[in-house]
XYZ file of C-alpha atoms in Angstrom:
233
model
C 17.552 -4.013 -16.554
C 16.752 -0.333 -16.819
C 13.613 0.886 -18.537
C 13.876 1.907 -22.158
C 15.114 5.441 -22.806
C 13.413 7.858 -25.166
C 15.208 10.056 -27.684
C 14.368 13.743 -27.807
C 16.482 14.628 -30.842
C 19.191 13.391 -33.211
C 21.712 15.801 -34.763
C 24.456 15.767 -37.377
C 26.867 18.532 -38.307
C 29.128 19.707 -41.097
C 32.323 21.737 -40.964
C 31.630 25.449 -40.927
C 33.349 28.726 -40.173
C 32.411 30.061 -36.747
C 32.965 33.511 -35.288
C 32.087 33.826 -31.602
C 30.950 36.903 -29.709
C 34.564 37.771 -28.851
C 35.561 37.717 -32.506
C 37.478 34.435 -32.351
C 37.242 32.537 -35.643
C 37.700 28.829 -36.252
C 36.335 25.865 -38.205
C 34.177 23.380 -36.319
C 31.400 20.799 -36.743
C 29.987 21.692 -33.318
C 26.802 23.293 -34.653
C 24.402 20.641 -35.888
C 21.014 20.233 -37.555
C 18.162 18.110 -36.271
C 17.436 14.893 -38.163
C 13.818 13.760 -38.426
C 14.192 10.665 -40.588
C 16.055 7.400 -40.139
C 19.793 7.893 -39.772
C 22.419 5.325 -40.680
C 24.890 4.342 -37.981
C 28.445 3.469 -38.997
C 31.364 2.372 -36.834
C 32.810 5.886 -37.018
C 29.547 7.714 -36.315
C 26.281 8.850 -37.844
C 25.986 9.245 -41.591
C 26.494 12.866 -42.741
C 28.089 13.827 -39.396
C 31.641 15.157 -39.640
C 34.477 15.790 -37.191
C 36.730 18.772 -37.708
C 39.152 18.248 -34.816
C 39.919 14.564 -35.348
C 42.645 14.616 -32.679
C 40.171 15.257 -29.855
C 36.861 14.126 -31.370
C 35.515 11.204 -33.325
C 37.037 7.829 -34.055
C 35.651 4.414 -33.181
C 35.681 5.016 -29.412
C 34.076 8.480 -29.639
C 31.785 7.819 -32.565
C 28.648 9.410 -31.120
C 28.303 12.150 -28.509
C 25.300 11.985 -26.163
C 23.846 14.547 -23.772
C 20.758 14.202 -21.597
C 17.715 16.408 -21.238
C 17.967 16.092 -17.458
C 21.332 17.866 -17.620
C 19.718 20.727 -19.549
C 17.034 20.916 -16.872
C 19.689 20.892 -14.149
C 21.402 23.978 -15.577
C 18.052 25.708 -16.041
C 16.910 25.087 -12.466
C 20.192 25.593 -10.601
C 21.908 28.221 -12.743
C 18.937 29.799 -14.566
C 20.453 28.934 -17.938
C 17.864 28.395 -20.651
C 20.151 26.658 -23.137
C 19.236 26.152 -26.800
C 18.704 22.798 -28.477
C 21.990 20.944 -29.176
C 23.812 23.416 -26.939
C 26.569 20.909 -26.259
C 27.089 19.842 -29.865
C 25.753 16.373 -29.149
C 24.550 13.864 -31.725
C 21.765 12.531 -29.509
C 19.749 14.140 -26.726
C 18.245 11.473 -24.471
C 15.252 11.784 -22.179
C 14.541 9.910 -18.903
C 18.150 9.622 -17.592
C 21.179 11.648 -16.538
C 24.908 10.947 -16.154
C 24.356 9.233 -12.792
C 22.245 6.543 -14.494
C 24.600 5.601 -17.338
C 27.566 3.294 -16.741
C 30.824 2.633 -18.534
C 30.417 -0.422 -20.742
C 26.616 -0.210 -20.878
C 25.331 -1.685 -24.130
C 22.159 -0.369 -25.743
C 20.147 -1.454 -28.734
C 18.317 1.251 -30.652
C 16.609 0.513 -33.934
C 18.909 -2.012 -35.613
C 22.145 -0.596 -34.151
C 23.972 -1.574 -30.952
C 26.045 0.929 -28.948
C 28.424 0.761 -25.999
C 29.270 3.552 -23.546
C 33.014 4.178 -23.901
C 33.829 7.227 -21.757
C 32.630 10.583 -20.436
C 32.972 13.536 -22.729
C 35.925 15.800 -21.959
C 34.491 19.343 -22.213
C 36.513 21.874 -24.190
C 36.566 25.654 -24.603
C 34.184 25.553 -27.583
C 31.180 25.071 -25.274
C 31.762 28.519 -23.773
C 32.751 30.025 -27.106
C 29.707 28.898 -29.075
C 27.161 29.505 -26.311
C 28.691 32.880 -25.483
C 28.747 32.001 -21.774
C 32.261 32.641 -20.447
C 32.323 30.040 -17.673
C 30.073 27.403 -19.239
C 32.819 24.853 -19.854
C 34.136 25.145 -16.299
C 30.564 24.906 -14.990
C 30.015 21.658 -16.905
C 33.181 20.288 -15.284
C 32.315 21.568 -11.817
C 28.852 19.995 -11.902
C 30.084 16.739 -13.520
C 27.478 17.119 -16.300
C 29.684 16.204 -19.235
C 27.600 13.763 -21.234
C 29.296 10.716 -22.740
C 30.451 8.933 -25.880
C 29.249 5.777 -27.572
C 31.166 3.317 -29.711
C 29.203 1.345 -32.298
C 29.165 -2.437 -31.824
C 26.712 -3.150 -34.628
C 25.983 -0.826 -37.530
C 22.364 -0.175 -38.418
C 19.838 2.636 -38.379
C 17.477 4.367 -35.958
C 15.250 7.415 -35.604
C 13.937 9.621 -32.803
C 10.866 7.423 -32.350
C 13.047 4.450 -31.394
C 14.108 3.857 -27.795
C 17.472 3.004 -26.289
C 17.099 -0.385 -24.603
C 19.764 -1.511 -22.140
C 20.898 -5.032 -23.053
C 24.021 -5.352 -20.889
C 25.460 -3.708 -17.767
C 28.714 -5.064 -16.370
C 29.966 -2.093 -14.313
C 27.015 -0.702 -12.317
C 29.407 1.107 -9.979
C 31.136 3.058 -12.778
C 28.577 5.695 -13.691
C 29.560 8.581 -15.938
C 29.065 10.959 -13.016
C 31.325 8.835 -10.776
C 34.061 8.665 -13.434
C 33.933 12.451 -13.793
C 34.367 12.781 -10.041
C 37.279 10.347 -10.226
C 38.892 12.295 -13.055
C 38.670 15.695 -11.443
C 39.003 15.089 -7.697
C 39.467 11.526 -6.521
C 41.855 9.121 -4.814
C 44.493 6.855 -6.311
C 42.360 3.799 -5.544
C 39.358 5.141 -7.464
C 41.471 6.060 -10.477
C 42.846 2.526 -10.467
C 39.316 1.150 -10.276
C 38.297 2.981 -13.449
C 41.502 2.052 -15.292
C 40.792 -1.651 -14.712
C 37.717 -1.390 -16.948
C 38.586 -2.760 -20.394
C 35.687 -0.873 -22.004
C 37.266 2.512 -21.194
C 38.168 4.427 -24.368
C 41.936 4.643 -25.050
C 42.143 8.440 -25.207
C 40.398 8.812 -21.853
C 42.535 5.993 -20.423
C 45.701 7.821 -21.444
C 44.464 11.049 -19.879
C 43.518 9.278 -16.643
C 46.861 7.443 -16.524
C 48.623 10.820 -16.713
C 46.567 12.011 -13.761
C 47.459 8.855 -11.845
C 51.182 9.353 -12.506
C 50.920 12.977 -11.414
C 49.186 12.004 -8.170
C 51.744 9.255 -7.508
C 54.605 11.695 -8.067
C 53.097 14.230 -5.672
C 52.597 11.488 -3.094
C 56.180 10.297 -3.536
C 57.542 13.849 -3.243
C 55.506 14.450 -0.097
C 56.684 11.193 1.477
C 60.290 12.019 0.578
C 59.993 15.485 2.133
C 58.418 13.972 5.250
C 61.232 11.387 5.489
C 63.965 14.028 5.156
C 62.244 16.223 7.761
C 62.017 13.254 10.164
C 65.728 12.401 9.691
C 66.779 16.015 10.282
C 64.816 16.109 13.525
């Protein structure tokens, strides 16, 4: 099994009014405060953490959002972006790993809680809006540095001095980075491979199934056009 993983920071957020640099106003729980003490873990997320957009965020399969310090370092080194703490609105910033080292269905124990990796995060426009970097969301997608979500298998508590310890890995081939590549630019076979994983969160599954149907339709239309062209010849 993988070595234990250190926590850099834990964050929770409340609903607040936000006005970005372009003057756009909205309510969001994106901005969060660092937690230094023990935090309780419930099936729907961390205690005192709220979700404003409950259609796209939160719920049992997206209870906790995680981003890695290595991804921050990647953007600093490659794109010269010195991003602030909790730049991606995550609940937990992890050290020691990146999205290529975390797999769908991975189970971790931390403190007295047990978590399971449920899906990659699907980046939205608020990343660019809150950071004031116009193309930040598209850059996150382009580089496949999305972070990921955890579902809670066992409620408990933990703090930043605890470590994430991998206790189960059943899909070593399905890393978060690989799934992002599948989602944005892959073949029908690879999409099918991800969809076979029962641990995949339902919202992400639905989104990926739509992509599969779209690809199948384009393939069918192309084959039909090719057939008609061949007959006409």
